[in-house]
Short mmCIF file of C-alpha atoms in Angstrom, two decimals:
data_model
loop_
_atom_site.label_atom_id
_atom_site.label_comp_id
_atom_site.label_asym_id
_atom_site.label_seq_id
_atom_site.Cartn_x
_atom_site.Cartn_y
_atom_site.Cartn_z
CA UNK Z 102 -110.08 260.36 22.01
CA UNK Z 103 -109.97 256.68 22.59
CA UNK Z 104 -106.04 257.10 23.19
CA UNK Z 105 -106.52 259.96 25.90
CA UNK Z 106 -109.66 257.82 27.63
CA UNK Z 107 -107.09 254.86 28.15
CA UNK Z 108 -104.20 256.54 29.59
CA UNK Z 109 -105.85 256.64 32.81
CA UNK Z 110 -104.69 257.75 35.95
CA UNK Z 111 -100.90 258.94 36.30
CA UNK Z 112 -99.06 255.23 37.04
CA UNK Z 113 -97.62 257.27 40.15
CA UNK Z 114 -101.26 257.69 42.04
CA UNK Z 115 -102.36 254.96 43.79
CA UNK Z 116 -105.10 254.34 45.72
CA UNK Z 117 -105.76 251.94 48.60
CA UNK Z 118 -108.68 249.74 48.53
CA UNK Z 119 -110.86 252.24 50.75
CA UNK Z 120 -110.11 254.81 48.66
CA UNK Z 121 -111.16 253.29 45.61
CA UNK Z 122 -114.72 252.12 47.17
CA UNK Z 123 -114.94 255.46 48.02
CA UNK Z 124 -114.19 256.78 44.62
CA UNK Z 125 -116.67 254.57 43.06
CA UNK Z 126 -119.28 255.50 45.54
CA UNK Z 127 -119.05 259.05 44.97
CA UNK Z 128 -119.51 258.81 41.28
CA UNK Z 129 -122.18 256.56 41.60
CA UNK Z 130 -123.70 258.98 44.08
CA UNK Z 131 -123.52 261.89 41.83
CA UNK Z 132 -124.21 260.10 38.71
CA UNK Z 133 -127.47 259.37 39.71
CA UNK Z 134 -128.10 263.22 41.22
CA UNK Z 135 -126.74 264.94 38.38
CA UNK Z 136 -126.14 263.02 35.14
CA UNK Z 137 -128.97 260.41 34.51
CA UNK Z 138 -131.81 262.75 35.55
CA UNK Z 139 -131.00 265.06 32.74
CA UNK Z 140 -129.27 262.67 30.16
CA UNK Z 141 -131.04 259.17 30.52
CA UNK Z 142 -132.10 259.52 27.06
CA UNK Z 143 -128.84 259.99 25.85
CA UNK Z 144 -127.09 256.44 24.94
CA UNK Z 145 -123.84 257.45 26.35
CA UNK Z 146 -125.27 258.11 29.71
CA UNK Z 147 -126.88 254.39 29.48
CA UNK Z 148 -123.13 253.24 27.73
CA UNK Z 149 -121.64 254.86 31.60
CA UNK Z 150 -124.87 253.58 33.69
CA UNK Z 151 -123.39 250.13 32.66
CA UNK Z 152 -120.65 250.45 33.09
CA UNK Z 153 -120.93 251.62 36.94
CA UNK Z 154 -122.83 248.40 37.17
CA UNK Z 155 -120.42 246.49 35.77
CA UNK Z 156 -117.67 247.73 38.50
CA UNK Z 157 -119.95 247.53 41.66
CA UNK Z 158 -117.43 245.64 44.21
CA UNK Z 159 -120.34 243.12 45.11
CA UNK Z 160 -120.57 242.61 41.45
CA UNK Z 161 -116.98 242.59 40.25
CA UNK Z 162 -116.33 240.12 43.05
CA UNK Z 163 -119.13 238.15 43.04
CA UNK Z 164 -117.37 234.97 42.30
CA UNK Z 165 -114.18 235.56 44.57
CA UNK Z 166 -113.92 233.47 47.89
CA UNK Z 167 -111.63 236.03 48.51
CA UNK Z 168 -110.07 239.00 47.31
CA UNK Z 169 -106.23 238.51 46.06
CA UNK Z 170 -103.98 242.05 45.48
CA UNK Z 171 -103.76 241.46 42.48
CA UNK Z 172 -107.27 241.16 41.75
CA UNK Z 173 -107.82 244.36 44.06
CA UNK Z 174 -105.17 246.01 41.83
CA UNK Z 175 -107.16 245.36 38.69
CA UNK Z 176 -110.04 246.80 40.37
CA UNK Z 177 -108.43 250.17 40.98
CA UNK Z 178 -107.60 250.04 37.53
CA UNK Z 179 -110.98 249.89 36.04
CA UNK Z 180 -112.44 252.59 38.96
CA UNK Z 181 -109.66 255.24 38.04
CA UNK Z 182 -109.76 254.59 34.39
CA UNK Z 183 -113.52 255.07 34.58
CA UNK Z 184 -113.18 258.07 36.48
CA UNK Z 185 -110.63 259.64 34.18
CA UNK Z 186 -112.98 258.87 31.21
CA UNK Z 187 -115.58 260.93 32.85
CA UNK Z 188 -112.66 263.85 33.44
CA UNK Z 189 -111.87 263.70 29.49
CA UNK Z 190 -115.80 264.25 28.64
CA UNK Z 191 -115.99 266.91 30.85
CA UNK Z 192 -112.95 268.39 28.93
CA UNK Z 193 -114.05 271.31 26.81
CA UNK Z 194 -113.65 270.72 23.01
CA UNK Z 195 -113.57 266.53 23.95
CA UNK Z 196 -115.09 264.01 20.81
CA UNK Z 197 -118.35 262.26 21.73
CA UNK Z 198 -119.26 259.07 20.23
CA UNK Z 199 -123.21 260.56 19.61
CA UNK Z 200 -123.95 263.70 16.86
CA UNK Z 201 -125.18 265.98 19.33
CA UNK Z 202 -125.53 269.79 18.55
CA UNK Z 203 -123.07 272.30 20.35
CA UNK Z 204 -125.40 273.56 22.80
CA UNK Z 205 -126.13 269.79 24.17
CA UNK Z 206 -122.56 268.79 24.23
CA UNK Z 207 -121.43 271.21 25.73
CA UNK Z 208 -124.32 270.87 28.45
CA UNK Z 209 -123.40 267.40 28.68
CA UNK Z 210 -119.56 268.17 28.92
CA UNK Z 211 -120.33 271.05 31.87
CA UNK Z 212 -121.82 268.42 33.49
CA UNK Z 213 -119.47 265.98 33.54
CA UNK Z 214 -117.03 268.52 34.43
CA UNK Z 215 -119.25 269.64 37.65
CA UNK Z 216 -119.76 266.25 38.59
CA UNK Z 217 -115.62 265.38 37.99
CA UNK Z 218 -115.01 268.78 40.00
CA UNK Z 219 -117.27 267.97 43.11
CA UNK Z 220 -115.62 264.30 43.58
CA UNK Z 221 -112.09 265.72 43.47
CA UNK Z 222 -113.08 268.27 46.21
CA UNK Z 223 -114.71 265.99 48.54
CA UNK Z 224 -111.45 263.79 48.30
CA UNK Z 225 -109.13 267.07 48.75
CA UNK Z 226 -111.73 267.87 51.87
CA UNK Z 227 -111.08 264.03 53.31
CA UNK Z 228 -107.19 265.14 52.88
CA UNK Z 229 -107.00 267.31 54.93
CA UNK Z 230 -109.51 266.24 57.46
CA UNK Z 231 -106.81 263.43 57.61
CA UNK Z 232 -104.16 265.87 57.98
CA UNK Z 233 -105.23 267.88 60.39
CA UNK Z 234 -106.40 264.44 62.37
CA UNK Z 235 -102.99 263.43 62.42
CA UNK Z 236 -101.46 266.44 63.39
CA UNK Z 237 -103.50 267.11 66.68
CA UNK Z 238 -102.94 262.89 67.62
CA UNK Z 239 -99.15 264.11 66.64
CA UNK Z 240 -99.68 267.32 69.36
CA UNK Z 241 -101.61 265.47 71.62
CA UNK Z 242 -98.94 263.23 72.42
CA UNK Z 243 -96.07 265.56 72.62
CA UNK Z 244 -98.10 266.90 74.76
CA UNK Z 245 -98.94 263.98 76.72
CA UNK Z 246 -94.96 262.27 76.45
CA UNK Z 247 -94.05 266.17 77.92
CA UNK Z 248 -96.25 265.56 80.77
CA UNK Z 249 -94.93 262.00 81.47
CA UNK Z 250 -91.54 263.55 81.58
CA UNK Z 251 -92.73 265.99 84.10
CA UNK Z 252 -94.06 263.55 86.38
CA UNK Z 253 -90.60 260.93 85.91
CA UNK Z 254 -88.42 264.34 86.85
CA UNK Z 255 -91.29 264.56 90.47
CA UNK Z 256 -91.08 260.99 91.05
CA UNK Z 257 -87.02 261.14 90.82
CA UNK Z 258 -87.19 264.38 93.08
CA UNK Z 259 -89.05 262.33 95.33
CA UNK Z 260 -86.91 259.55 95.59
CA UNK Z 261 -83.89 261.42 96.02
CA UNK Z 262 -85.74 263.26 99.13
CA UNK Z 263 -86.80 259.81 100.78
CA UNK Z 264 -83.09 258.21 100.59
CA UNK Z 265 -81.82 261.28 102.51
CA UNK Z 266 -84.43 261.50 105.10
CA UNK Z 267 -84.62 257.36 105.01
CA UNK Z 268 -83.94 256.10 108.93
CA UNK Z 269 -81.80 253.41 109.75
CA UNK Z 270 -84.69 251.26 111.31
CA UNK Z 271 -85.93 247.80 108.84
CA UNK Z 272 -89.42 248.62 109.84
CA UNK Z 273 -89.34 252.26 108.06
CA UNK Z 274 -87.25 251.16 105.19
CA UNK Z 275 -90.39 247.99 104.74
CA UNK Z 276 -92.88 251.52 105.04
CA UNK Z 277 -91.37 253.14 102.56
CA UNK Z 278 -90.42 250.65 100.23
CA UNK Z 279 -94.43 249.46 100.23
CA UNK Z 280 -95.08 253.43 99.82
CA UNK Z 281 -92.39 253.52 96.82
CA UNK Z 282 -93.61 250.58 95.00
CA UNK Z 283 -96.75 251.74 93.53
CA UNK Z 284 -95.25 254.97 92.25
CA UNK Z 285 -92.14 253.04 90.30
CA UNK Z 286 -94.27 250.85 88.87
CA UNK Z 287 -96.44 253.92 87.78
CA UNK Z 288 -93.03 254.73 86.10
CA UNK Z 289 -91.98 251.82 85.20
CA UNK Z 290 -95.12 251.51 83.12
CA UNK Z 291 -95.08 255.06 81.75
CA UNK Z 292 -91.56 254.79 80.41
CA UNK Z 293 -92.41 251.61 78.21
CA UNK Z 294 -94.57 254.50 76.45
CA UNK Z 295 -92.93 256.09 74.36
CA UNK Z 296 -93.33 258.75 71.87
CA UNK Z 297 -96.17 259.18 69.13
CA UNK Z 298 -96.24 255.91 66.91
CA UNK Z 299 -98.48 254.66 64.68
CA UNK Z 300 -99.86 250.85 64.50
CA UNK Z 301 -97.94 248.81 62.37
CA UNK Z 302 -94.91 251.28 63.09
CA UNK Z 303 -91.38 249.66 63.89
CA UNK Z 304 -91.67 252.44 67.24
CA UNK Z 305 -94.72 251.38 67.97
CA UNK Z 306 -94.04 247.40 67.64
CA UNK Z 307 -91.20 248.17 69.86
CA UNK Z 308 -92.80 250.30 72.04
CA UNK Z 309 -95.44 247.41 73.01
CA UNK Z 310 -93.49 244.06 72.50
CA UNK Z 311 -92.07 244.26 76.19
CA UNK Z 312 -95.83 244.45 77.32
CA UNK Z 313 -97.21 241.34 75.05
CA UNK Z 314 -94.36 239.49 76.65
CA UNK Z 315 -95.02 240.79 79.92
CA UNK Z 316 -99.03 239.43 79.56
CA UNK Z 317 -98.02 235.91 77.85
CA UNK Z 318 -95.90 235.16 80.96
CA UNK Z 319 -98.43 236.61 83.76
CA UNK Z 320 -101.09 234.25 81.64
CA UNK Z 321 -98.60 231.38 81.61
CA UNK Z 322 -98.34 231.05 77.56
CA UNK Z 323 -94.77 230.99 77.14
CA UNK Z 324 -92.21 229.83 75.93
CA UNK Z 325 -92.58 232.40 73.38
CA UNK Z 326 -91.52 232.90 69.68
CA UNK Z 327 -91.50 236.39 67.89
CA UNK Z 328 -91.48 236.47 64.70
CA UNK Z 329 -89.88 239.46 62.66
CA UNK Z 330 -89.02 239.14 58.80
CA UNK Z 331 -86.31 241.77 58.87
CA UNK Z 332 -82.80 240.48 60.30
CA UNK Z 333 -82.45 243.87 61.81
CA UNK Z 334 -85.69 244.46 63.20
CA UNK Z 335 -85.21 241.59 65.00
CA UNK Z 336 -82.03 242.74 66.74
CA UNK Z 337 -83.76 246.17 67.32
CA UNK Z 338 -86.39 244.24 69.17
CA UNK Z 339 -83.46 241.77 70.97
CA UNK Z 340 -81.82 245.35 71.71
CA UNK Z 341 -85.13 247.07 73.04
CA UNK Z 342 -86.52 244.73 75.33
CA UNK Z 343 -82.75 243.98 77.02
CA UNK Z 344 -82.04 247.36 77.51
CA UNK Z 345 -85.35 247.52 79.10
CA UNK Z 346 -85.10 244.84 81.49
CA UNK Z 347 -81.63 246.29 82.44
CA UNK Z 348 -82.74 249.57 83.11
CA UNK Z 349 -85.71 248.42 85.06
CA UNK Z 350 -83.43 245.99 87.31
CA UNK Z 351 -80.96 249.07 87.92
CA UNK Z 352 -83.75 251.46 89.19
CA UNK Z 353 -84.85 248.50 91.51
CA UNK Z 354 -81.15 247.84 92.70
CA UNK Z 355 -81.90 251.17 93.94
CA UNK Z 356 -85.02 250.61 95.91
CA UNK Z 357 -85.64 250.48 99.79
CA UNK Z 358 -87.20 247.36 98.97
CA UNK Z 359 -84.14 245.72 96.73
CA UNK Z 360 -82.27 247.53 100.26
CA UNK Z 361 -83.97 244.86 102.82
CA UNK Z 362 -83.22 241.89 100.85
CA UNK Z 363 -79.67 242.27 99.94
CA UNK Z 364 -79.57 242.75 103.61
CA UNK Z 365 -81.78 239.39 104.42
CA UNK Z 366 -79.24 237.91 101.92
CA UNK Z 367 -76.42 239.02 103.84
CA UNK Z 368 -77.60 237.98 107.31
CA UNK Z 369 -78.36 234.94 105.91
CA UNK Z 370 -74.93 233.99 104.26
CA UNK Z 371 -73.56 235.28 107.81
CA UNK Z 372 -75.78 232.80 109.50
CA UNK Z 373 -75.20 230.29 107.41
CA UNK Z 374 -71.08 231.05 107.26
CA UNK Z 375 -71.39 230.98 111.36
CA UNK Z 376 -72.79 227.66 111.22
CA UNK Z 377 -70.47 225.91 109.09
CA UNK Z 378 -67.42 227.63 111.38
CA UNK Z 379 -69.29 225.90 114.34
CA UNK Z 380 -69.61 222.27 112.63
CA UNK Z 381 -65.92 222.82 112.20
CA UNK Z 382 -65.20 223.36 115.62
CA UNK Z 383 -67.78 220.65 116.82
CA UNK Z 384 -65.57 218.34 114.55
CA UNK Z 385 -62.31 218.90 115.73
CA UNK Z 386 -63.62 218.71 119.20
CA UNK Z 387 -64.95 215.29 118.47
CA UNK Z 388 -61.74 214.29 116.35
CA UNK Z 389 -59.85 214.89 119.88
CA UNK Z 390 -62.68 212.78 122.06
CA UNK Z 391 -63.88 209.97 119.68
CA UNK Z 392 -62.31 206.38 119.81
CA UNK Z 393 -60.55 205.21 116.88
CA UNK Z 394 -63.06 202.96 115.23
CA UNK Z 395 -66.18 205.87 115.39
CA UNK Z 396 -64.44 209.19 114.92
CA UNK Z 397 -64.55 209.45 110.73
CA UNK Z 398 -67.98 208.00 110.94
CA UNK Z 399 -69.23 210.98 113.14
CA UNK Z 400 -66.97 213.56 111.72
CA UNK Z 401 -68.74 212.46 107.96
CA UNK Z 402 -71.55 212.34 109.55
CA UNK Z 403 -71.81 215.25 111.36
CA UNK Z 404 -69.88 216.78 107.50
CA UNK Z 405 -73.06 215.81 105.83
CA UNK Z 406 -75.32 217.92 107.86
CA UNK Z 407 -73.62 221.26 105.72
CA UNK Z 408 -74.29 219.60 102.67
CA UNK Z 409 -76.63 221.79 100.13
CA UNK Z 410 -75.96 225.04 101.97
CA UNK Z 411 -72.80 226.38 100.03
CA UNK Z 412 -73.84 229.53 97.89
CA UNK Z 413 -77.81 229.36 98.66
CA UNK Z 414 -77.69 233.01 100.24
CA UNK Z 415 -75.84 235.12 97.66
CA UNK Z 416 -77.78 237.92 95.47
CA UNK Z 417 -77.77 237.00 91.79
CA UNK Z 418 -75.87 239.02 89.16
CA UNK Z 419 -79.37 239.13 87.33
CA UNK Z 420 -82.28 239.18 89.15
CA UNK Z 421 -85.03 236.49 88.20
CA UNK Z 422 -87.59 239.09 88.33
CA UNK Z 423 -86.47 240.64 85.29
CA UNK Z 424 -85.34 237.96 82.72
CA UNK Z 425 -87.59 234.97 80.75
CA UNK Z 426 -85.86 232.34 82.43
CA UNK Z 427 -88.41 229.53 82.35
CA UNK Z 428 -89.09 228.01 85.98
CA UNK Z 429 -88.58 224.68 84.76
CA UNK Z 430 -84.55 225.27 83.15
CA UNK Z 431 -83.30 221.99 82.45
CA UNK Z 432 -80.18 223.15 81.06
CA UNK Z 433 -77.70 222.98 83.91
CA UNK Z 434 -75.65 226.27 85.00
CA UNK Z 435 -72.22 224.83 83.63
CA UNK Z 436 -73.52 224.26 80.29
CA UNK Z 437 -75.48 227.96 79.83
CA UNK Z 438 -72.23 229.38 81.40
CA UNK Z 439 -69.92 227.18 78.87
CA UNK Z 440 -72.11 228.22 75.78
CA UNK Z 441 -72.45 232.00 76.94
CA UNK Z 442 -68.58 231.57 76.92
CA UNK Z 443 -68.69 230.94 73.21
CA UNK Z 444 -70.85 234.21 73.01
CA UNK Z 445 -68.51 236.37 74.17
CA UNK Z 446 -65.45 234.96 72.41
CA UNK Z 447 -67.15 235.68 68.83
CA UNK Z 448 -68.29 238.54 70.51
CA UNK Z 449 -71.63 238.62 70.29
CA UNK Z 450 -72.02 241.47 73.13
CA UNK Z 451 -76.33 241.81 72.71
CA UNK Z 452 -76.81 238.02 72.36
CA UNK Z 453 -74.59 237.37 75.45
CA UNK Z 454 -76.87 239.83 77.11
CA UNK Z 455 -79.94 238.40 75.82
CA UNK Z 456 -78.65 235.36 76.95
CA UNK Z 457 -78.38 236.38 80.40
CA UNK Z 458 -81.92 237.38 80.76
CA UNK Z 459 -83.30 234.02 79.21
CA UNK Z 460 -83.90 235.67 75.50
CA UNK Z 461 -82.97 234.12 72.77
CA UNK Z 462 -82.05 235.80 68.64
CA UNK Z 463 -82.59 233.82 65.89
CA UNK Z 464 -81.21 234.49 62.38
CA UNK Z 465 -78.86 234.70 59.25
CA UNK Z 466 -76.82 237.28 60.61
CA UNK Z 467 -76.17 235.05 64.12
CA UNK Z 468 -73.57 232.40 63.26
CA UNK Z 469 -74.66 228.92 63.33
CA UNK Z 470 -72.86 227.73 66.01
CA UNK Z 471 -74.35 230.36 67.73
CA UNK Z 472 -77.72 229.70 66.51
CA UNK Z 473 -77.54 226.03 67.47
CA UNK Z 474 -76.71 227.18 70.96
CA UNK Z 475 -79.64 229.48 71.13
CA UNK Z 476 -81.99 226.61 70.16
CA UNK Z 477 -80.85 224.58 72.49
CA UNK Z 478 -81.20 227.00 75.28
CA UNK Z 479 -84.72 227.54 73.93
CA UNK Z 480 -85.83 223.86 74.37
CA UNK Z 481 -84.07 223.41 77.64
CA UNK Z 482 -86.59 226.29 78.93
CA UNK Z 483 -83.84 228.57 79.74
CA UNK Z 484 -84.59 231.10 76.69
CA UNK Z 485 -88.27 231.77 77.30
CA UNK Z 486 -88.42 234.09 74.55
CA UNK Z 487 -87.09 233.70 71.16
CA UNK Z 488 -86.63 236.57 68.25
CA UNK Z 489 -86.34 234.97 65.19
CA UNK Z 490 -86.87 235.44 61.45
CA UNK Z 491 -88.26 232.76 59.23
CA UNK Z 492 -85.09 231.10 59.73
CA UNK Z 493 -87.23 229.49 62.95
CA UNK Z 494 -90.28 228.76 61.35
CA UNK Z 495 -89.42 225.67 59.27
CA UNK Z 496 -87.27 222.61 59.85
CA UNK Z 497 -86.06 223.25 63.21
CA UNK Z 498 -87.40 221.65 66.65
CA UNK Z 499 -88.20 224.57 68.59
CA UNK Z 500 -91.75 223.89 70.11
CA UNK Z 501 -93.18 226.58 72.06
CA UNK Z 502 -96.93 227.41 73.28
CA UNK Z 503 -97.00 231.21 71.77
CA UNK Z 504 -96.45 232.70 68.70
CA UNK Z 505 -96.26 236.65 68.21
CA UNK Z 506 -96.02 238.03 64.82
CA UNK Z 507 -94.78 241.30 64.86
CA UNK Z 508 -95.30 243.46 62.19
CA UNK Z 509 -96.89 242.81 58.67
CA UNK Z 510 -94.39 242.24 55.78
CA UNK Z 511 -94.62 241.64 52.03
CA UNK Z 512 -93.47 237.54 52.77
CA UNK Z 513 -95.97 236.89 55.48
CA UNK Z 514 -97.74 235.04 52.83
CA UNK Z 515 -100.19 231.84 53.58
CA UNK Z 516 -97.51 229.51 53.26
CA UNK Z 517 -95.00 231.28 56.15
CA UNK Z 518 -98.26 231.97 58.12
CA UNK Z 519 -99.04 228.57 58.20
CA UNK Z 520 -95.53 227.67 59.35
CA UNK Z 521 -95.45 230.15 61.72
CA UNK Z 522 -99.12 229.36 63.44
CA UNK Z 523 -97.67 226.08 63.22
CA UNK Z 524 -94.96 226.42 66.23
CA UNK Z 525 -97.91 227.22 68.59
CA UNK Z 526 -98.38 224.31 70.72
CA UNK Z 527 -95.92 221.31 71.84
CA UNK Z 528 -97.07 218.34 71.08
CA UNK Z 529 -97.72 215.60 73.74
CA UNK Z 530 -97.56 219.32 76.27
CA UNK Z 531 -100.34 221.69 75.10
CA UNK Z 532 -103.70 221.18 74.49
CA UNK Z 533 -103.60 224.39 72.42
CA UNK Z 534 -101.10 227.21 70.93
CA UNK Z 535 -101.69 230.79 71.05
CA UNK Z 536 -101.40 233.42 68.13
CA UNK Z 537 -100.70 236.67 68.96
CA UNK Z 538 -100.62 239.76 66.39
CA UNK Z 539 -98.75 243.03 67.21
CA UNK Z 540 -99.43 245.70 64.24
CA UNK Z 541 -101.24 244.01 61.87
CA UNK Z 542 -104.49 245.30 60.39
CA UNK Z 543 -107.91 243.13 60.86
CA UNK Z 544 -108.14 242.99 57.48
CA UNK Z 545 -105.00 241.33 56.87
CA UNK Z 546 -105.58 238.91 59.76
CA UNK Z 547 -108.49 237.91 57.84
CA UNK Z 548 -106.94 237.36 54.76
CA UNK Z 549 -104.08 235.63 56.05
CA UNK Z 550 -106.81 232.91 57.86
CA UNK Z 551 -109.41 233.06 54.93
CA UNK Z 552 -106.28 231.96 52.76
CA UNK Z 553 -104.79 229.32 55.47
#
């Protein structure tokens, strides 16, 4: 008997900490409804009495500061071997430790097995409750992602009607590029939703990082690291938010409103083309007229008045509006175009894209040339977001004013946390950092702080 009491549960069940509260709860409950009001003269209903004392949680932990796994582990331990203890007395033809005549043991026995019964339905009830939960939130938003695709397919009908019937006038392409703009940013915004995830989820991490990033620049909290322990993860998130941003700039390429400033742009460079044709002429005019000892004076002069004009009016290969380029880029242009050279010769397709759109992708698998690039880019403020993997979070001068750690992992431990929280806030710059989490339980941010 005592070699069947201590085999416990099956190694193969666990239990999360909730559930083994709960399980401890429950027997306590029906302990003391069904066992001690018949049994409590019976010593091995006092011997189990204690024992439920003895693995109380505010007892059992009453001299933790904090709760460690491992310690929660042994708890679960001594919950499901106490449970399974009670299962073996409620076994028919089981060995107790008292000389009690048949009748009472088995009383005793078809009580434990009543009591052993009831807990192992109200956990197969909560099962399914859970279940069934998750499969209507599952429905639900198939249901809802099927009406968001219904409403992209009306809003792309409707655009496709308005650039037929659009007129030729500026004043009703401004109309109907101010009447246009609230219903693609409707769109915009629905199609950053994705399907059904779950917190903590890699889908729904990626399905929300654009939007944290989105909120830390509108609050001005940026420069920005991520932080992602999984090389790959962090390319899927590189990958995600780039394709993103591309897709968004190509549907507003496509706009009424994108319409009137290429056009602005155009007039402009026109303008500013006719001018320098008419300095020209001005000059050579003067050339022919001026004395010897004043012509070059004027003509530099009169030079000098073009200066700071040449390629002012021309429309960007990537729009500002949708990349992380910090306003205050020290790096100059020849040096981000001489580095994002060096991208494309190793070939580095994503990070040259990245790149472009002021994101940066930190870790083993980038080459450290590459890496070395990216950091630099990073302090010079034209990467004002950073994906990186621990790789980032010691040794390496990359201040920044934000931190985002995205998704829990078995080596966020206190030691990286502390690292990490650590790159919040430049030194000499901010008077604080900021720490943003992005699918990681409360609990865990407690833990992670408690043990910091």
């Amino acid at each position: 008997s005592g070699r069947s009491a201590s085999r416990g549960f099956p190694p193969d069940i666990s239990l999360v900490p909730s559930e083994v509260v709960s399980l401890f709860e429950k027997m306590h409950s029906k302990f003391n409804e069904v066992v001690w009001p018949n049994y409590s003269s019976l010593q091995l209903a006092k011997t189990l009495r204690a024992q439920l004392v003895l693995i109380e949680p505010s007892k059992y932990f009453e001299a933790e500061t904090y709760i460690t796994q491992e310690r929660a582990r042994q708890y679960e331990a001594e919950v499901k071997n106490a449970f399974a203890y009670w299962a073996y007395l409620g076994h028919e033809g089981c060995e107790l430790p008292e000389n009690l005549v048949e009748e009472d043991l088995d009383d005793f026995s078809a009580s434990m097995n009543m009591v052993v019964e009831s807990i192992l339905r109200t956990f197969a009830q909560k099962l399914n409750e859970d279940e069934a939960l998750l499969e209507r939130h599952a429905a639900d938003g198939m249901e809802k992602k099927k009406r968001m695709l219904l409403r992209q397919q009306q809003l792309q009908l409707l655009q496709q009607k308005e650039q037929e019937n659009e007129p030729n006038q500026e004043e009703s392409m401004e109309q109907k590029s101010e009447e246009q703009g609230g219903a693609q940013e409707e769109e915009q915004e629905k199609e950053t939703v994705g399907s059904v995830s779950f917190p903590g989820s890699r889908q729904f991490i990626r399905e929300h990082i654009l939007n944290v990033l989105r909120e830390l620049i509108a609050r001005d909290m940026g420069p920005t690291i991520v932080f992602s322990f999984e090389s790959e993860d962090c390319g899927d998130l590189v990958k995600y938010v780039v394709e993103q941003l591309e897709e968004a700039e190509s549907r507003y390429r496509k706009t009424n409103e994108f319409a009137l400033y290429k056009a602005r742009i155009e007039r402009a460079a026109a303008a500013q083309e006719a001018r320098r044709k008419q300095r020209e002429s001005t000059l050579k005019q003067k050339r022919l007229t001026t004395g010897d000892d004043g012509d070059v004076e004027v003509a530099d002069r009169d030079m000098s008045d073009g200066e700071g004009e040449d390629e002012l009016f021309v429309v960007p290969d990537v729009l500002p509006e949708f990349t992380f380029i910090g306003d205050k880029c020290t790096v100059e242009p020849e040096v981000v175009d001489s580095l994002m050279e060096d991208c494309e010769k190793e070939g580095e397709d994503l990070l040259l894209r990245a790149l472009q759109r002021g994101i940066g992708m930190h870790h083993a698998g980038v080459k450290g040339k590459l890496r070395a690039h990216v950091e630099r880019l990073f302090r010079g403020r034209h990467c004002g977001v950073i994906f990186s993997t621990e790789t980032l979070a010691l040794g390496i001068h990359s201040p920044c004013r934000s931190v985002v750690l995205a998704g829990d992992h078995i080596l966020l431990n206190p030691t990286q946390f502390r690292q990490m929280m650590g790159r919040a806030g430049r030194r000499g710059l901010d008077y604080l950092g900021h720490l943003v989490f992005l699918g990681i339980t409360m609990r865990r941010i407690k833990r992670l702080r408690q043990a910091a």
